[in-house]
Amino acid sequence: MANREKNKKALLDLAKQPENCSCADCGAPDPDWASYKLGIFVCLNCSGTHRNLSDISRVKSIRLDFWDDDLVQFMKANGNKVAKDFYEKFVPVFYYRPQQDDCIYEGVLWKKGKDNGQFLKRKFVLSEQDFSLKYYKEDETKGPKAIISVKNLNATFQPQKIGHAHGLQITYCVDDHTRNLFVYHESGQEIVNWFNAIRATRFVYLKTAFPTATDSELLPWITRSFLKEGYMEKTGPLQREPFKKRWFILDAMDRKLLYFKTQLDAVELGVIFIGTENHGYSVSKCVPKGTRGNKWKCGVLMETPDRQFVFMCEQEREQNEWLEALRQVISKPMLPQDYTSKT
């Protein structure tokens, strides 16, 4: 324990030296991470980039991680100035060095309007500094139309739903509701760049929020595709209300079944939390009686501790797919955070 504290103090003292007191990559003050393969001190944001360069760089927290004596000696023998003189010796003088407050990505995407359904050009700015995604209307002087936290952001390719080969669905939470943005770009490479930029920013956020989690533990949470999507008919809590056609999305990671009026709606109409069988959740085939308005005949009955939900599928194949997907979520053990997100 004494050796651990001694090495920690040595690293903290090294990080305070003038040549090491700023991030070697972006210049952010007070870096508290270090690459023990390159011998440099970096900030948390840039440490995420170094993790993706595992063949070249390996990083540790100088405050939280254990450091062997030989690694501390390596850091003493190197440092930001020594590494810069060696690795950047032939970098052209005109080469731009990324700064702390730079956005990770910005550009123009075609975005579907919330009400009129038209796709209009909007400027988007993705920032690691405040973990946000902003988009602007034509007059940027009025400020962003929306500031979206990366905390609950998800992105998934949706070419068929959006009707464009390079379509992307961006989903996030605001005021306890799920909000969808549907965007596309004429260039397939550009939309892939946006997708990867969102994933990179999400990864840095997750490393900040959960510093002790491993990369493999965080990987499924960076972005994810939905387990199942499609139309079903839904009735009300009394099961005597008329059936209405709704678009359903099953998010297995968040254990939520969301439903919308149409597949391109901006905001969900409702959300159903899905627990485990031990908590009173189950799903089965059903033939509802006394209901009105249902055109489809393949029923799905979902039991929760609070009520029964009855859905109708158009075909037996879709019924079986929904049953299998819902059972998959129900059979998955609940995580601690699932109890706090339960609605």
Tab-separated table of C-alpha atoms in Angstrom:
chain	number	residue	atom	x	y	z
A	1	MET	CA	0.000	0.000	0.000
A	2	ALA	CA	2.865	2.383	0.872
A	3	ASN	CA	4.500	1.737	-2.504
A	4	ARG	CA	1.195	2.393	-4.275
A	5	GLU	CA	0.835	5.771	-2.567
A	6	LYS	CA	4.491	6.605	-3.238
A	7	ASN	CA	4.065	5.950	-6.975
A	8	LYS	CA	0.803	7.854	-7.063
A	9	LYS	CA	2.476	10.901	-5.484
A	10	ALA	CA	5.372	10.617	-7.925
A	11	LEU	CA	2.989	10.630	-10.900
A	12	LEU	CA	0.958	13.533	-9.542
A	13	ASP	CA	4.171	15.505	-9.022
A	14	LEU	CA	5.253	14.703	-12.593
A	15	ALA	CA	1.878	15.878	-13.920
A	16	LYS	CA	2.369	19.247	-12.183
A	17	GLN	CA	5.648	19.957	-13.959
A	18	PRO	CA	5.363	22.744	-16.587
A	19	GLU	CA	5.992	20.397	-19.528
A	20	ASN	CA	3.340	17.913	-18.306
A	21	CYS	CA	0.637	20.104	-16.745
A	22	SER	CA	-1.384	20.240	-19.985
A	23	CYS	CA	-2.767	17.365	-22.043
A	24	ALA	CA	-0.197	16.253	-24.624
A	25	ASP	CA	-2.939	16.032	-27.274
A	26	CYS	CA	-5.417	18.890	-26.780
A	27	GLY	CA	-3.790	21.150	-24.184
A	28	ALA	CA	-6.469	20.728	-21.517
A	29	PRO	CA	-5.118	21.645	-18.063
A	30	ASP	CA	-4.436	19.178	-15.233
A	31	PRO	CA	-4.350	15.850	-17.100
A	32	ASP	CA	-4.948	12.889	-14.789
A	33	TRP	CA	-4.377	10.039	-17.252
A	34	ALA	CA	-1.149	8.848	-18.814
A	35	SER	CA	-0.002	6.621	-21.655
A	36	TYR	CA	2.578	4.252	-20.188
A	37	LYS	CA	3.689	3.195	-23.688
A	38	LEU	CA	4.265	6.716	-25.013
A	39	GLY	CA	5.232	8.349	-21.725
A	40	ILE	CA	2.744	11.226	-21.979
A	41	PHE	CA	0.077	12.772	-19.747
A	42	VAL	CA	-3.388	13.233	-21.275
A	43	CYS	CA	-6.868	14.344	-20.238
A	44	LEU	CA	-9.835	12.011	-19.794
A	45	ASN	CA	-11.314	12.864	-23.193
A	46	CYS	CA	-8.104	12.133	-25.063
A	47	SER	CA	-7.509	8.970	-23.034
A	48	GLY	CA	-10.579	7.547	-24.802
A	49	THR	CA	-8.859	8.040	-28.149
A	50	HIS	CA	-5.707	6.324	-26.868
A	51	ARG	CA	-7.760	3.293	-25.804
A	52	ASN	CA	-8.705	2.843	-29.439
A	53	LEU	CA	-4.986	2.814	-30.309
A	54	SER	CA	-4.120	-0.165	-28.118
A	55	ASP	CA	-1.315	-1.301	-30.430
A	56	ILE	CA	0.379	2.071	-30.012
A	57	SER	CA	-0.764	3.427	-26.666
A	58	ARG	CA	-2.002	2.085	-23.322
A	59	VAL	CA	-3.485	4.377	-20.680
A	60	LYS	CA	-3.983	4.378	-16.915
A	61	SER	CA	-5.435	6.844	-14.441
A	62	ILE	CA	-2.648	8.386	-12.390
A	63	ARG	CA	-5.082	8.695	-9.473
A	64	LEU	CA	-7.092	5.471	-9.547
A	65	ASP	CA	-4.950	2.765	-11.164
A	66	PHE	CA	-2.009	0.799	-9.764
A	67	TRP	CA	1.396	1.659	-11.232
A	68	ASP	CA	4.470	-0.577	-11.093
A	69	ASP	CA	7.813	0.991	-10.267
A	70	ASP	CA	9.178	0.411	-13.776
A	71	LEU	CA	6.238	2.232	-15.367
A	72	VAL	CA	6.718	5.202	-13.068
A	73	GLN	CA	10.397	5.296	-14.011
A	74	PHE	CA	9.408	5.226	-17.683
A	75	MET	CA	7.136	8.228	-17.157
A	76	LYS	CA	9.960	10.074	-15.360
A	77	ALA	CA	12.326	9.363	-18.240
A	78	ASN	CA	9.885	10.676	-20.808
A	79	GLY	CA	6.995	13.104	-20.424
A	80	ASN	CA	5.115	15.346	-22.835
A	81	LYS	CA	8.084	17.383	-24.071
A	82	VAL	CA	10.316	14.383	-24.761
A	83	ALA	CA	7.486	12.588	-26.577
A	84	LYS	CA	6.597	15.697	-28.590
A	85	ASP	CA	10.196	16.200	-29.706
A	86	PHE	CA	10.367	12.575	-30.831
A	87	TYR	CA	6.921	11.771	-32.262
A	88	GLU	CA	6.114	15.193	-33.734
A	89	LYS	CA	9.562	15.904	-35.143
A	90	PHE	CA	8.366	15.789	-38.747
A	91	VAL	CA	4.833	17.170	-38.295
A	92	PRO	CA	4.381	20.121	-40.710
A	93	VAL	CA	4.199	23.569	-39.082
A	94	PHE	CA	0.789	24.208	-40.689
A	95	TYR	CA	-0.749	21.076	-39.155
A	96	TYR	CA	-3.662	21.991	-36.883
A	97	ARG	CA	-3.435	20.713	-33.312
A	98	PRO	CA	-6.858	19.824	-31.830
A	99	GLN	CA	-7.845	22.041	-28.909
A	100	GLN	CA	-9.724	21.256	-25.716
A	101	ASP	CA	-12.878	23.086	-26.788
A	102	ASP	CA	-13.001	21.765	-30.333
A	103	CYS	CA	-16.148	19.921	-31.327
A	104	ILE	CA	-15.603	16.345	-32.365
A	105	TYR	CA	-17.786	16.655	-35.459
A	106	GLU	CA	-19.999	19.143	-37.239
A	107	GLY	CA	-21.809	19.245	-40.548
A	108	VAL	CA	-25.137	19.444	-42.343
A	109	LEU	CA	-27.670	16.618	-42.328
A	110	TRP	CA	-31.149	16.332	-43.772
A	111	LYS	CA	-33.543	16.142	-40.792
A	112	LYS	CA	-37.208	15.147	-40.821
A	113	GLY	CA	-39.515	17.829	-39.458
A	114	LYS	CA	-41.418	16.964	-36.292
A	115	ASP	CA	-44.846	17.840	-37.701
A	116	ASN	CA	-44.754	18.342	-41.470
A	117	GLY	CA	-42.685	15.260	-42.389
A	118	GLN	CA	-40.390	17.200	-44.731
A	119	PHE	CA	-36.629	16.672	-44.621
A	120	LEU	CA	-34.768	19.968	-44.287
A	121	LYS	CA	-31.073	20.776	-44.032
A	122	ARG	CA	-29.896	21.389	-40.497
A	123	LYS	CA	-26.446	22.019	-39.043
A	124	PHE	CA	-25.422	19.513	-36.355
A	125	VAL	CA	-22.579	19.947	-33.859
A	126	LEU	CA	-21.334	17.080	-31.694
A	127	SER	CA	-19.160	18.103	-28.743
A	128	GLU	CA	-17.104	16.059	-26.305
A	129	GLN	CA	-16.482	19.123	-24.153
A	130	ASP	CA	-20.033	19.198	-22.756
A	131	PHE	CA	-21.179	15.798	-24.089
A	132	SER	CA	-23.899	17.256	-26.284
A	133	LEU	CA	-25.374	17.093	-29.773
A	134	LYS	CA	-26.837	20.371	-31.010
A	135	TYR	CA	-28.674	21.231	-34.186
A	136	TYR	CA	-29.532	24.602	-35.674
A	137	LYS	CA	-32.177	25.994	-38.012
A	138	GLU	CA	-31.334	28.400	-40.824
A	139	ASP	CA	-30.567	31.363	-38.555
A	140	GLU	CA	-27.742	30.124	-36.340
A	141	THR	CA	-27.596	33.462	-34.486
A	142	LYS	CA	-30.719	32.408	-32.577
A	143	GLY	CA	-28.784	29.568	-31.032
A	144	PRO	CA	-29.380	25.825	-31.279
A	145	LYS	CA	-32.889	24.514	-31.836
A	146	ALA	CA	-32.108	21.649	-29.445
A	147	ILE	CA	-29.274	20.686	-27.103
A	148	ILE	CA	-29.272	16.923	-26.630
A	149	SER	CA	-27.319	15.249	-23.844
A	150	VAL	CA	-25.134	12.350	-24.901
A	151	LYS	CA	-26.077	10.627	-21.623
A	152	ASN	CA	-29.098	8.810	-23.104
A	153	LEU	CA	-28.252	9.139	-26.793
A	154	ASN	CA	-28.514	6.213	-29.190
A	155	ALA	CA	-28.008	5.962	-32.937
A	156	THR	CA	-28.911	3.187	-35.342
A	157	PHE	CA	-28.971	2.868	-39.120
A	158	GLN	CA	-32.553	2.884	-40.455
A	159	PRO	CA	-32.446	3.115	-44.281
A	160	GLN	CA	-35.705	1.236	-44.865
A	161	LYS	CA	-37.706	3.125	-42.255
A	162	ILE	CA	-36.422	6.549	-43.319
A	163	GLY	CA	-36.610	5.755	-47.007
A	164	HIS	CA	-33.008	6.665	-47.766
A	165	ALA	CA	-29.992	4.403	-48.147
A	166	HIS	CA	-28.002	6.552	-45.717
A	167	GLY	CA	-30.665	7.021	-43.038
A	168	LEU	CA	-29.849	7.282	-39.323
A	169	GLN	CA	-32.251	7.289	-36.364
A	170	ILE	CA	-31.061	9.230	-33.309
A	171	THR	CA	-32.938	8.501	-30.091
A	172	TYR	CA	-32.683	10.281	-26.757
A	173	CYS	CA	-34.682	11.020	-23.592
A	174	VAL	CA	-36.095	14.412	-22.644
A	175	ASP	CA	-38.624	15.136	-19.888
A	176	ASP	CA	-39.150	11.386	-19.306
A	177	HIS	CA	-40.113	10.843	-22.949
A	178	THR	CA	-38.264	9.207	-25.816
A	179	ARG	CA	-37.581	11.517	-28.740
A	180	ASN	CA	-36.554	10.447	-32.257
A	181	LEU	CA	-34.590	12.374	-34.857
A	182	PHE	CA	-34.535	10.953	-38.384
A	183	VAL	CA	-31.651	12.186	-40.529
A	184	TYR	CA	-29.741	11.245	-43.645
A	185	HIS	CA	-26.871	12.437	-45.826
A	186	GLU	CA	-26.311	12.019	-49.547
A	187	SER	CA	-22.888	10.516	-48.802
A	188	GLY	CA	-22.750	7.077	-47.257
A	189	GLN	CA	-19.255	7.800	-45.908
A	190	GLU	CA	-20.479	10.955	-44.172
A	191	ILE	CA	-23.336	9.213	-42.359
A	192	VAL	CA	-20.941	6.468	-41.258
A	193	ASN	CA	-18.592	9.174	-39.965
A	194	TRP	CA	-21.461	10.660	-37.949
A	195	PHE	CA	-22.344	7.254	-36.552
A	196	ASN	CA	-18.748	6.609	-35.478
A	197	ALA	CA	-18.414	10.124	-34.027
A	198	ILE	CA	-21.521	9.561	-31.902
A	199	ARG	CA	-20.138	6.218	-30.744
A	200	ALA	CA	-16.787	7.796	-29.871
A	201	THR	CA	-18.436	10.559	-27.834
A	202	ARG	CA	-20.708	8.079	-26.085
A	203	PHE	CA	-17.687	5.956	-25.179
A	204	VAL	CA	-15.846	8.891	-23.631
A	205	TYR	CA	-18.991	9.807	-21.683
A	206	LEU	CA	-19.403	6.262	-20.374
A	207	LYS	CA	-15.750	6.126	-19.318
A	208	THR	CA	-16.330	9.369	-17.428
A	209	ALA	CA	-19.545	8.168	-15.793
A	210	PHE	CA	-18.239	4.659	-15.005
A	211	PRO	CA	-14.450	4.982	-14.580
A	212	THR	CA	-13.993	1.504	-13.095
A	213	ALA	CA	-15.911	-0.330	-15.846
A	214	THR	CA	-13.945	-2.241	-18.458
A	215	ASP	CA	-14.205	-1.505	-22.180
A	216	SER	CA	-15.967	-4.832	-22.759
A	217	GLU	CA	-18.571	-3.938	-20.123
A	218	LEU	CA	-19.244	-0.549	-21.730
A	219	LEU	CA	-19.240	-1.727	-25.346
A	220	PRO	CA	-22.910	-2.890	-25.474
A	221	TRP	CA	-24.033	0.462	-24.087
A	222	ILE	CA	-22.271	2.717	-26.594
A	223	THR	CA	-25.017	2.338	-29.217
A	224	ARG	CA	-27.328	-0.571	-29.944
A	225	SER	CA	-29.873	-1.734	-32.476
A	226	PHE	CA	-33.396	-2.430	-31.283
A	227	LEU	CA	-34.299	-6.057	-30.702
A	228	LYS	CA	-37.614	-5.830	-32.581
A	229	GLU	CA	-39.702	-3.205	-34.373
A	230	GLY	CA	-43.018	-3.297	-36.185
A	231	TYR	CA	-46.725	-2.559	-36.195
A	232	MET	CA	-49.170	-4.187	-33.800
A	233	GLU	CA	-52.694	-3.273	-32.800
A	234	LYS	CA	-53.181	-2.204	-29.187
A	235	THR	CA	-56.257	-1.887	-26.986
A	236	GLY	CA	-56.725	-0.026	-23.697
A	237	PRO	CA	-56.488	-1.175	-20.061
A	238	LEU	CA	-60.105	-2.433	-19.931
A	239	GLN	CA	-59.558	-4.492	-23.096
A	240	ARG	CA	-62.918	-3.237	-24.371
A	241	GLU	CA	-61.544	-0.137	-26.051
A	242	PRO	CA	-61.165	-0.164	-29.851
A	243	PHE	CA	-57.847	-1.514	-31.145
A	244	LYS	CA	-55.530	1.060	-32.688
A	245	LYS	CA	-52.559	0.406	-34.951
A	246	ARG	CA	-49.280	1.463	-33.355
A	247	TRP	CA	-45.575	1.201	-34.186
A	248	PHE	CA	-43.669	-0.682	-31.464
A	249	ILE	CA	-39.950	-0.630	-30.634
A	250	LEU	CA	-38.444	-3.141	-28.217
A	251	ASP	CA	-35.285	-1.783	-26.577
A	252	ALA	CA	-33.773	-4.823	-24.870
A	253	MET	CA	-30.947	-2.916	-23.171
A	254	ASP	CA	-33.344	-0.556	-21.378
A	255	ARG	CA	-36.016	-3.278	-20.993
A	256	LYS	CA	-38.648	-1.019	-22.558
A	257	LEU	CA	-41.379	-1.528	-25.131
A	258	LEU	CA	-42.197	1.839	-26.691
A	259	TYR	CA	-45.121	2.570	-28.977
A	260	PHE	CA	-45.716	5.359	-31.461
A	261	LYS	CA	-48.570	6.351	-33.759
A	262	THR	CA	-46.383	5.795	-36.830
A	263	GLN	CA	-42.853	4.556	-37.432
A	264	LEU	CA	-41.537	8.079	-38.062
A	265	ASP	CA	-43.099	9.803	-35.051
A	266	ALA	CA	-40.841	12.119	-33.087
A	267	VAL	CA	-42.220	11.288	-29.613
A	268	GLU	CA	-43.589	8.027	-28.174
A	269	LEU	CA	-47.180	7.710	-27.027
A	270	GLY	CA	-46.243	5.399	-24.173
A	271	VAL	CA	-43.661	3.031	-22.774
A	272	ILE	CA	-43.977	-0.332	-21.005
A	273	PHE	CA	-41.228	-1.518	-18.682
A	274	ILE	CA	-40.445	-5.237	-18.957
A	275	GLY	CA	-39.178	-6.987	-15.845
A	276	THR	CA	-38.459	-10.648	-15.191
A	277	GLU	CA	-40.752	-13.583	-14.535
A	278	ASN	CA	-39.845	-13.416	-10.844
A	279	HIS	CA	-41.203	-9.872	-10.791
A	280	GLY	CA	-44.536	-10.855	-12.329
A	281	TYR	CA	-43.892	-10.429	-16.066
A	282	SER	CA	-44.880	-12.973	-18.715
A	283	VAL	CA	-46.005	-13.148	-22.338
A	284	SER	CA	-48.192	-15.650	-24.203
A	285	LYS	CA	-50.472	-16.126	-27.180
A	286	CYS	CA	-54.075	-15.060	-26.721
A	287	VAL	CA	-57.455	-14.766	-28.444
A	288	PRO	CA	-59.059	-11.645	-26.942
A	289	LYS	CA	-62.819	-11.534	-26.444
A	290	GLY	CA	-65.199	-8.631	-26.302
A	291	THR	CA	-62.847	-6.210	-28.016
A	292	ARG	CA	-63.719	-3.895	-30.883
A	293	GLY	CA	-61.956	-2.689	-33.980
A	294	ASN	CA	-59.200	-5.256	-34.280
A	295	LYS	CA	-58.518	-6.256	-37.877
A	296	TRP	CA	-55.681	-8.609	-36.985
A	297	LYS	CA	-56.245	-11.934	-35.245
A	298	CYS	CA	-52.862	-13.132	-33.885
A	299	GLY	CA	-52.852	-12.028	-30.254
A	300	VAL	CA	-50.026	-11.403	-27.780
A	301	LEU	CA	-50.870	-11.106	-24.079
A	302	MET	CA	-48.262	-9.472	-21.840
A	303	GLU	CA	-48.746	-9.678	-18.082
A	304	THR	CA	-47.180	-7.082	-15.785
A	305	PRO	CA	-47.707	-6.535	-12.047
A	306	ASP	CA	-49.955	-3.565	-12.852
A	307	ARG	CA	-52.080	-4.723	-15.794
A	308	GLN	CA	-52.484	-6.892	-18.872
A	309	PHE	CA	-51.546	-5.639	-22.311
A	310	VAL	CA	-53.186	-7.135	-25.389
A	311	PHE	CA	-51.587	-6.705	-28.805
A	312	MET	CA	-52.654	-8.092	-32.170
A	313	CYS	CA	-50.305	-9.055	-35.010
A	314	GLU	CA	-51.253	-9.288	-38.675
A	315	GLN	CA	-49.548	-12.652	-39.242
A	316	GLU	CA	-48.660	-15.651	-37.116
A	317	ARG	CA	-44.991	-15.231	-38.057
A	318	GLU	CA	-44.957	-11.731	-36.560
A	319	GLN	CA	-46.783	-13.009	-33.493
A	320	ASN	CA	-44.103	-15.639	-32.909
A	321	GLU	CA	-41.300	-13.117	-33.470
A	322	TRP	CA	-42.763	-10.745	-30.875
A	323	LEU	CA	-43.286	-13.580	-28.406
A	324	GLU	CA	-39.681	-14.723	-28.810
A	325	ALA	CA	-38.276	-11.188	-28.486
A	326	LEU	CA	-40.343	-10.342	-25.400
A	327	ARG	CA	-39.462	-13.645	-23.735
A	328	GLN	CA	-35.787	-12.932	-24.402
A	329	VAL	CA	-36.032	-9.671	-22.442
A	330	ILE	CA	-38.078	-11.242	-19.636
A	331	SER	CA	-35.530	-14.042	-19.231
A	332	LYS	CA	-32.626	-11.597	-18.907
A	333	PRO	CA	-31.634	-10.822	-15.281
A	334	MET	CA	-32.295	-7.268	-14.176
A	335	LEU	CA	-29.344	-4.971	-13.496
A	336	PRO	CA	-29.258	-2.464	-10.606
A	337	GLN	CA	-29.964	0.453	-12.948
A	338	ASP	CA	-33.063	-1.340	-14.287
A	339	TYR	CA	-34.793	-0.855	-10.948
A	340	THR	CA	-34.286	2.914	-11.090
A	341	SER	CA	-35.524	3.169	-14.707
A	342	LYS	CA	-38.646	1.093	-14.038
A	343	THR	CA	-41.818	3.005	-14.830
